[in-house]
Short mmCIF file of C-alpha atoms in Angstrom, two decimals:
data_model
loop_
_atom_site.label_atom_id
_atom_site.label_comp_id
_atom_site.label_asym_id
_atom_site.label_seq_id
_atom_site.Cartn_x
_atom_site.Cartn_y
_atom_site.Cartn_z
CA MET I 1497 121.43 129.89 78.54
CA THR I 1498 118.68 127.78 78.72
CA ARG I 1499 115.59 129.04 79.79
CA ILE I 1500 112.64 127.15 80.87
CA ARG I 1501 109.33 127.75 79.56
CA PHE I 1502 105.97 127.76 81.46
CA ALA I 1503 104.49 125.11 79.18
CA ASP I 1504 107.60 122.56 80.45
CA ALA I 1505 107.37 123.66 83.77
CA LEU I 1506 103.89 123.53 84.29
CA PRO I 1507 103.46 119.33 84.70
CA LEU I 1508 106.40 119.27 87.29
CA PHE I 1509 104.35 122.24 89.15
CA SER I 1510 101.37 120.16 88.96
CA ALA I 1511 103.00 117.16 89.86
CA ALA I 1512 104.41 118.46 92.90
CA ALA I 1513 101.07 120.05 94.05
CA ARG I 1514 99.16 116.45 93.70
CA LEU I 1515 101.71 114.92 95.61
CA GLY I 1516 101.76 117.61 98.57
CA LEU I 1517 97.85 116.73 98.49
CA ARG I 1518 98.42 113.26 98.82
CA ARG I 1519 100.69 113.30 101.93
CA SER I 1520 98.32 115.82 103.28
CA ARG I 1521 95.38 113.43 103.00
CA ALA I 1522 97.64 110.48 104.08
CA ALA I 1523 98.51 112.29 107.22
CA VAL I 1524 95.14 113.22 108.27
CA ARG I 1525 93.94 109.53 108.00
CA ARG I 1526 96.94 108.61 110.24
CA THR I 1527 94.60 110.04 113.19
CA GLU I 1528 96.05 109.02 116.48
CA ILE I 1529 93.97 106.41 117.90
CA ALA I 1530 95.37 104.63 121.26
CA SER I 1531 94.21 101.65 122.96
CA PRO I 1532 90.94 102.43 125.36
CA LEU I 1533 91.79 99.22 127.43
CA ALA I 1534 93.79 100.16 130.46
CA PRO I 1535 96.23 97.56 131.64
CA GLY I 1536 95.12 95.95 135.10
CA SER I 1537 90.82 96.12 133.66
CA ARG I 1538 88.63 93.42 133.95
CA ILE I 1539 85.98 93.61 131.15
CA GLU I 1540 83.12 91.36 132.15
CA ALA I 1541 81.67 89.03 129.21
CA GLY I 1542 78.93 86.71 130.14
CA ALA I 1543 80.01 83.93 132.20
CA GLY I 1544 83.53 84.74 130.70
CA ALA I 1545 86.19 87.71 131.01
CA VAL I 1546 88.76 89.66 129.54
CA LEU I 1547 92.06 90.93 131.32
CA VAL I 1548 93.94 93.68 130.15
CA LEU I 1549 97.61 92.72 130.48
CA ALA I 1550 100.29 95.01 131.33
CA ARG I 1551 103.31 96.35 129.39
CA SER I 1552 105.18 92.66 130.20
CA GLY I 1553 102.77 90.73 129.02
CA ALA I 1554 101.53 92.84 126.32
CA THR I 1555 105.14 92.54 124.80
CA ALA I 1556 105.61 89.07 125.51
CA ILE I 1557 102.55 87.98 123.45
CA ALA I 1558 103.72 90.44 120.35
CA ARG I 1559 107.32 89.04 120.69
CA GLY I 1560 105.70 85.34 120.18
CA LEU I 1561 103.75 86.44 117.09
CA GLY I 1562 106.90 87.47 115.32
CA LEU I 1563 107.76 91.12 116.59
CA THR I 1564 111.11 91.96 117.70
CA SER I 1565 111.40 93.43 121.27
CA ALA I 1566 111.97 96.91 119.80
CA GLU I 1567 109.04 96.78 117.44
CA ALA I 1568 107.00 95.67 120.87
CA ASP I 1569 107.74 98.25 123.02
CA GLU I 1570 107.80 101.17 120.19
CA ALA I 1571 103.84 99.97 119.93
CA TRP I 1572 103.21 100.04 123.45
CA ALA I 1573 104.76 103.85 123.70
CA GLN I 1574 102.68 104.99 121.12
CA GLY I 1575 99.21 102.91 122.63
CA VAL I 1576 98.34 100.73 119.53
CA LEU I 1577 99.36 97.47 121.82
CA THR I 1578 97.35 95.88 124.38
CA GLY I 1579 97.79 92.12 125.48
CA LEU I 1580 94.65 90.28 126.81
CA THR I 1581 93.90 86.97 128.33
CA VAL I 1582 90.10 85.80 127.86
CA LEU I 1583 88.86 83.64 130.55
CA VAL I 1584 86.29 81.27 129.68
CA PRO I 1585 84.57 78.60 131.93
CA GLY I 1586 85.80 75.13 130.80
CA SER I 1587 88.89 76.24 128.64
CA ALA I 1588 92.40 77.22 129.58
CA PRO I 1589 92.94 81.07 129.57
CA VAL I 1590 93.66 82.31 126.07
CA ALA I 1591 96.49 84.99 125.26
CA LEU I 1592 95.18 87.54 122.60
CA LEU I 1593 97.18 90.74 121.05
CA CYS I 1594 95.72 93.84 120.40
CA ARG I 1595 96.69 95.96 117.52
CA ILE I 1596 95.80 99.31 116.16
CA ASP I 1597 96.34 100.56 113.05
CA GLN I 1598 96.16 104.02 113.01
CA GLY I 1599 96.22 103.83 108.95
CA THR I 1600 92.85 101.73 108.32
CA ALA I 1601 91.28 103.00 111.48
CA SER I 1602 90.83 99.28 112.71
CA ALA I 1603 91.83 96.91 115.61
CA GLU I 1604 93.12 93.45 114.93
CA LEU I 1605 92.99 91.03 117.61
CA HIS I 1606 95.43 87.58 117.12
CA LEU I 1607 95.50 84.52 119.48
CA SER I 1608 98.62 84.03 120.55
CA PRO I 1609 100.43 80.87 118.89
CA ARG I 1610 101.42 79.78 122.50
CA GLY I 1611 98.52 80.00 124.00
CA ALA I 1612 95.14 77.76 123.62
CA VAL I 1613 92.86 78.52 121.48
CA PRO I 1614 88.93 78.75 123.31
CA GLU I 1615 86.28 76.38 122.56
CA GLY I 1616 82.78 76.71 121.77
CA ALA I 1617 80.37 79.42 121.70
CA ALA I 1618 81.25 80.64 125.06
CA ALA I 1619 84.21 82.11 123.37
CA ALA I 1620 82.41 84.51 121.01
CA VAL I 1621 81.02 86.40 124.10
CA PRO I 1622 84.35 87.56 125.39
CA LEU I 1623 85.57 88.80 121.84
CA ALA I 1624 82.49 90.37 120.93
CA ALA I 1625 83.13 92.58 124.58
CA ILE I 1626 86.63 93.23 123.67
CA ALA I 1627 84.83 94.63 120.16
CA ALA I 1628 82.33 96.31 121.31
CA ARG I 1629 84.43 97.98 124.30
CA LEU I 1630 87.27 99.30 121.70
CA LEU I 1631 84.22 100.59 119.05
CA ASP I 1632 82.52 102.29 122.26
CA ARG I 1633 85.49 103.98 123.55
CA ALA I 1634 87.62 105.05 120.57
CA PRO I 1635 85.18 106.61 118.11
CA GLN I 1636 87.94 106.94 115.54
CA LEU I 1637 88.29 103.09 114.75
CA ARG I 1638 85.79 101.77 111.97
CA ARG I 1639 86.37 98.19 112.85
CA VAL I 1640 87.46 95.16 114.66
CA GLY I 1641 88.76 91.98 113.54
CA VAL I 1642 89.68 88.69 114.72
CA THR I 1643 92.26 86.48 112.95
CA ILE I 1644 91.64 82.65 114.65
CA PRO I 1645 93.25 79.50 113.00
CA GLU I 1646 91.59 78.48 109.33
CA GLY I 1647 88.43 75.46 110.20
CA HIS I 1648 88.33 76.65 113.84
CA PRO I 1649 84.33 76.17 115.56
CA LEU I 1650 85.21 79.33 116.91
CA GLY I 1651 83.99 80.89 113.33
CA ALA I 1652 80.74 80.14 113.47
CA ALA I 1653 80.15 81.26 117.03
CA LEU I 1654 81.55 84.94 115.91
CA VAL I 1655 79.27 84.70 112.99
CA ALA I 1656 76.55 84.14 115.60
CA ALA I 1657 77.83 86.95 117.73
CA GLY I 1658 77.76 89.56 114.72
CA PHE I 1659 80.74 88.88 112.97
CA VAL I 1660 81.66 88.75 109.55
CA ASP I 1661 83.55 86.35 107.82
CA GLU I 1662 86.08 87.94 105.50
CA GLY I 1663 87.46 85.16 104.22
CA TRP I 1664 91.25 83.78 104.38
CA ALA I 1665 93.82 85.79 106.40
CA ALA I 1666 97.69 86.50 106.31
CA PRO I 1667 99.36 84.20 108.33
CA VAL I 1668 100.11 85.75 111.78
CA HIS I 1669 103.91 84.30 112.67
CA GLY I 1670 103.68 80.58 114.40
CA THR I 1671 99.69 80.61 113.77
CA GLY I 1672 99.09 78.73 110.23
CA GLU I 1673 96.47 79.24 107.92
CA SER I 1674 93.99 81.64 109.20
CA ARG I 1675 90.48 83.32 108.82
CA MET I 1676 89.63 87.11 109.52
CA PHE I 1677 86.27 87.83 111.43
CA THR I 1678 85.59 91.02 111.40
CA THR I 1679 82.84 93.59 113.09
CA LEU I 1680 82.16 97.15 111.91
CA ARG I 1681 81.14 100.16 113.54
CA ALA I 1682 76.93 100.38 113.39
#
């Protein structure tokens, strides 16, 4: 009969304990964070404004950015997906998707490839207003990032509005090369 010696079992028990601890820490980090932006609401931002879209608008933007209908519906049901329309005087309405990543406690705003890209510094004001609202009303969030096309002049306006240029960002479906601009909780 084979007997397990304590010295042989100790590494297995310690590995199991480390794995359990790692899983419990990961569960704590995945705090439930839902979007504080209510569908149908309007955020005034200088001369512009931001409209928070209903489910159909949010899932349509999500599908345009490469999510399947099932993924978009699941994200909406979890409260981590919000569709936005940015209205800036002198520019076409801009469609944005806000996705909250509960694992990193961050919100990311992505321009829809189907919509217009905002022009000039006036567009940075509504984006900064969205970021401020998210950080103010969702205390669990640590950062808000905005992904825009590489080389777009909106980048300089975002930096002037207090965002940090993080450099290259992974391209979002249909948008080509991108840059990420981030604002952090103070």
